[in-house]
Amino acid sequence: MAHALATTPVRSRKDRRNDALFQYLLAGAAILVLIALTGAALSMLWGGREALLSQGWTFFFSTEWNPVENRYGALVPIYGTLVTALLALLLAVPVSFGIAFFLTEVAPVWLRGPIGTAVELLAGIPSIIYGMWGLFVLVPMMTEYVTPWLNDTLGSLPVIGVMFQGPPLGIGYLTAGFVLAIMVIPFICSIMREVFLTVPNRLKESAYALGCTRWEVVKDIVLPYTRTAVVGGIFLGLGRALGETMAVAFVIGNTVRFSPSLLEPGTTIAALIANDFAEATDTYRSALLLLGFVLFIVTFFVLAIARLMLSRIARKEGN
């Protein structure tokens, strides 16, 4: 008994020391991520200092990109990055919601596994494969069917008509948005499916017992219960779309001419860097490095807005 009492303080001190060491290791891992992210961003900014000094603040607001005369503006690739990512979300979110709802509420049990696995396998396909599929399959379809139809039906509308006017090239912002949508569907759908499964069955069964339809159960029970996680999954897909490179480079057209039309060729920050970095020298390379820093900033602000929205939703749910 005396020996056991004597060893108790020793073991207690050892446990505290191990807990402190474990805490320091976890904190170090988290700080390492912040250091790596900050270092990458600052290295891009340092590499782009020459272009920033020569162009000034006009670099961020100019649409001119002329390497011959050393005049660079980031507005066109910024515009292309945001437009293609938003188009991807507009196309991917309804489809992802439909797949997730089908797998959790409608599909028979024997069918849920194979379809869920197939959707998740889409996330493992390399982006260059999506780009090649988009170039050789989707672009001809856009050229022959989609672009002429949009020109005839929506191109003549006031205000928004200019967004759907353009030559039947098949490449452009809209095509890139389609490819990105297919790429982000697995991420958004997987999160929606998992959070839909967390809704207690008794809540849904009670709603069905009261005579609610499946749509009413989703609208009034499932979505309010999983709202925060669903929004978080959507913004995770947005972050994936913002940084995509190869698939977009295949189908967007890679031109730095500004156009409000979704059917016209354009470019994104990642695609412009991937296409031109190997041949760039001096100020041109500095401008591309500065574009990399701009992509950090754009992604940071988009995700910061997402976190703000999630915190507001969480506070409302708490109230």
CSV table of C-alpha atoms in Angstrom, one decimal, residues 19-198:
chain,number,residue,atom,x,y,z
A,19,ASP,CA,0.3,15.6,-21.9
A,20,ALA,CA,2.4,18.8,-22.2
A,21,LEU,CA,4.7,17.2,-24.8
A,22,PHE,CA,1.7,16.0,-26.8
A,23,GLN,CA,0.1,19.4,-26.7
A,24,TYR,CA,3.3,21.1,-27.9
A,25,LEU,CA,3.6,18.6,-30.8
A,26,LEU,CA,0.0,19.3,-31.9
A,27,ALA,CA,0.6,23.0,-31.6
A,28,GLY,CA,3.8,22.7,-33.6
A,29,ALA,CA,2.0,20.8,-36.4
A,30,ALA,CA,-0.6,23.6,-36.6
A,31,ILE,CA,2.0,26.3,-36.6
A,32,LEU,CA,4.0,24.5,-39.3
A,33,VAL,CA,1.0,24.7,-41.6
A,34,LEU,CA,0.7,28.5,-41.0
A,35,ILE,CA,4.4,28.9,-41.5
A,36,ALA,CA,4.4,27.0,-44.8
A,37,LEU,CA,1.3,28.9,-46.1
A,38,THR,CA,2.8,32.3,-45.1
A,39,GLY,CA,6.2,31.4,-46.5
A,40,ALA,CA,4.6,30.4,-49.9
A,41,ALA,CA,2.6,33.6,-50.1
A,42,LEU,CA,5.5,35.8,-49.1
A,43,SER,CA,7.9,34.1,-51.6
A,44,MET,CA,5.4,34.8,-54.4
A,45,LEU,CA,5.2,38.4,-53.3
A,46,TRP,CA,9.0,38.7,-53.1
A,47,GLY,CA,9.4,37.2,-56.5
A,48,GLY,CA,6.8,39.6,-57.9
A,49,ARG,CA,8.4,42.7,-56.4
A,50,GLU,CA,9.8,43.8,-59.7
A,51,ALA,CA,6.5,43.8,-61.5
A,52,LEU,CA,4.8,45.4,-58.5
A,53,LEU,CA,7.3,48.3,-58.4
A,54,SER,CA,7.1,48.9,-62.2
A,55,GLN,CA,3.3,48.6,-62.5
A,56,GLY,CA,2.2,49.8,-59.1
A,57,TRP,CA,-1.4,49.3,-58.0
A,58,THR,CA,-2.6,49.4,-61.6
A,59,PHE,CA,-1.4,45.8,-61.8
A,60,PHE,CA,-4.5,44.7,-59.9
A,61,PHE,CA,-7.1,46.8,-61.8
A,62,SER,CA,-5.8,46.9,-65.4
A,63,THR,CA,-7.0,44.6,-68.2
A,64,GLU,CA,-3.9,45.0,-70.3
A,65,TRP,CA,-1.5,42.1,-70.5
A,66,ASN,CA,1.3,42.9,-72.9
A,67,PRO,CA,4.7,41.2,-72.2
A,68,VAL,CA,6.3,42.8,-75.3
A,69,GLU,CA,5.9,46.3,-73.8
A,70,ASN,CA,6.1,45.1,-70.2
A,71,ARG,CA,2.6,46.2,-69.2
A,72,TYR,CA,0.7,43.8,-67.0
A,73,GLY,CA,-2.7,43.8,-65.5
A,74,ALA,CA,-4.3,41.1,-63.4
A,75,LEU,CA,-7.9,41.9,-63.8
A,76,VAL,CA,-8.7,39.5,-66.7
A,77,PRO,CA,-7.2,36.4,-65.0
A,78,ILE,CA,-8.9,37.4,-61.7
A,79,TYR,CA,-12.2,37.8,-63.5
A,80,GLY,CA,-11.8,34.5,-65.2
A,81,THR,CA,-10.9,32.7,-61.9
A,82,LEU,CA,-14.0,34.0,-60.1
A,83,VAL,CA,-16.4,33.5,-63.1
A,84,THR,CA,-15.4,29.9,-63.8
A,85,ALA,CA,-15.5,29.0,-60.0
A,86,LEU,CA,-19.0,30.6,-59.6
A,87,LEU,CA,-20.3,28.9,-62.7
A,88,ALA,CA,-18.9,25.6,-61.4
A,89,LEU,CA,-20.8,26.1,-58.1
A,90,LEU,CA,-24.1,27.1,-59.9
A,91,LEU,CA,-23.9,23.8,-61.9
A,92,ALA,CA,-22.5,21.5,-59.2
A,93,VAL,CA,-24.5,22.4,-56.1
A,94,PRO,CA,-28.0,21.4,-57.5
A,95,VAL,CA,-26.5,18.2,-58.9
A,96,SER,CA,-24.6,17.3,-55.8
A,97,PHE,CA,-27.7,18.0,-53.7
A,98,GLY,CA,-29.8,15.7,-55.9
A,99,ILE,CA,-27.3,12.9,-55.8
A,100,ALA,CA,-26.9,13.1,-52.0
A,101,PHE,CA,-30.6,13.2,-51.4
A,102,PHE,CA,-31.1,10.3,-53.8
A,103,LEU,CA,-28.5,8.2,-52.0
A,104,THR,CA,-29.8,8.9,-48.5
A,105,GLU,CA,-33.6,9.0,-49.0
A,106,VAL,CA,-34.7,7.5,-52.3
A,107,ALA,CA,-32.3,4.9,-53.6
A,108,PRO,CA,-32.7,1.3,-52.4
A,109,VAL,CA,-30.1,0.1,-50.0
A,110,TRP,CA,-28.4,-2.2,-52.6
A,111,LEU,CA,-27.9,0.7,-55.0
A,112,ARG,CA,-26.5,3.2,-52.5
A,113,GLY,CA,-23.1,1.6,-52.2
A,114,PRO,CA,-22.2,1.3,-55.9
A,115,ILE,CA,-23.4,4.8,-56.8
A,116,GLY,CA,-21.7,6.4,-53.8
A,117,THR,CA,-18.4,4.6,-54.6
A,118,ALA,CA,-18.7,5.7,-58.3
A,119,VAL,CA,-19.2,9.4,-57.2
A,120,GLU,CA,-16.2,9.3,-54.9
A,121,LEU,CA,-14.0,7.7,-57.6
A,122,LEU,CA,-14.6,10.8,-59.7
A,123,ALA,CA,-12.4,12.7,-57.1
A,124,GLY,CA,-9.5,10.4,-57.9
A,125,ILE,CA,-9.4,11.1,-61.6
A,126,PRO,CA,-6.4,13.3,-62.5
A,127,SER,CA,-7.4,16.8,-63.6
A,128,ILE,CA,-5.5,16.4,-67.0
A,129,ILE,CA,-8.0,13.6,-67.9
A,130,TYR,CA,-10.9,16.0,-67.3
A,131,GLY,CA,-9.2,18.6,-69.4
A,132,MET,CA,-8.6,16.1,-72.3
A,133,TRP,CA,-12.2,14.9,-72.0
A,134,GLY,CA,-13.4,18.5,-72.1
A,135,LEU,CA,-11.3,19.4,-75.1
A,136,PHE,CA,-12.2,16.3,-77.2
A,137,VAL,CA,-15.7,15.6,-76.1
A,138,LEU,CA,-17.3,18.6,-74.5
A,139,VAL,CA,-15.9,21.3,-76.7
A,140,PRO,CA,-17.4,19.8,-79.9
A,141,MET,CA,-20.8,19.5,-78.2
A,142,MET,CA,-20.6,23.1,-77.1
A,143,THR,CA,-19.7,24.2,-80.6
A,144,GLU,CA,-22.5,22.3,-82.3
A,145,TYR,CA,-25.4,22.5,-79.9
A,146,VAL,CA,-25.0,24.6,-76.8
A,147,THR,CA,-23.4,27.8,-78.1
A,148,PRO,CA,-25.8,28.3,-81.1
A,149,TRP,CA,-28.8,27.6,-78.8
A,150,LEU,CA,-27.6,30.1,-76.2
A,151,ASN,CA,-27.0,32.7,-78.9
A,152,ASP,CA,-30.5,32.2,-80.4
A,153,THR,CA,-32.4,32.1,-77.1
A,154,LEU,CA,-30.6,34.1,-74.5
A,155,GLY,CA,-28.3,36.3,-76.6
A,156,SER,CA,-31.0,38.7,-77.6
A,157,LEU,CA,-32.2,39.3,-74.0
A,158,PRO,CA,-31.6,42.8,-72.5
A,159,VAL,CA,-28.9,43.2,-69.9
A,160,ILE,CA,-27.9,39.5,-69.6
A,161,GLY,CA,-27.9,38.9,-73.4
A,162,VAL,CA,-24.3,40.1,-73.7
A,163,MET,CA,-23.2,37.2,-71.5
A,164,PHE,CA,-24.5,34.6,-74.0
A,165,GLN,CA,-23.3,36.1,-77.3
A,166,GLY,CA,-20.2,34.8,-79.0
A,167,PRO,CA,-18.8,32.8,-81.9
A,168,PRO,CA,-19.4,29.0,-81.8
A,169,LEU,CA,-15.8,28.2,-80.7
A,170,GLY,CA,-16.8,25.8,-77.9
A,171,ILE,CA,-14.0,27.0,-75.6
A,172,GLY,CA,-14.5,29.7,-73.1
A,173,TYR,CA,-15.6,30.5,-69.5
A,174,LEU,CA,-18.8,28.4,-69.8
A,175,THR,CA,-17.0,25.3,-71.0
A,176,ALA,CA,-14.4,25.7,-68.2
A,177,GLY,CA,-17.3,26.1,-65.7
A,178,PHE,CA,-18.8,22.8,-66.9
A,179,VAL,CA,-15.5,20.9,-66.5
A,180,LEU,CA,-14.9,22.4,-63.0
A,181,ALA,CA,-18.5,21.5,-62.0
A,182,ILE,CA,-17.9,17.9,-62.8
A,183,MET,CA,-14.6,18.0,-60.8
A,184,VAL,CA,-16.1,19.5,-57.7
A,185,ILE,CA,-19.3,17.4,-57.6
A,186,PRO,CA,-17.6,14.5,-55.8
A,187,PHE,CA,-16.4,16.8,-53.0
A,188,ILE,CA,-19.6,18.6,-52.4
A,189,CYS,CA,-21.8,15.5,-52.8
A,190,SER,CA,-19.7,13.4,-50.4
A,191,ILE,CA,-20.0,16.0,-47.7
A,192,MET,CA,-23.7,16.5,-48.3
A,193,ARG,CA,-24.3,12.7,-48.2
A,194,GLU,CA,-22.4,12.3,-44.9
A,195,VAL,CA,-24.2,15.1,-43.1
A,196,PHE,CA,-27.6,14.0,-44.4
A,197,LEU,CA,-27.0,10.7,-42.8
A,198,THR,CA,-26.4,12.4,-39.4
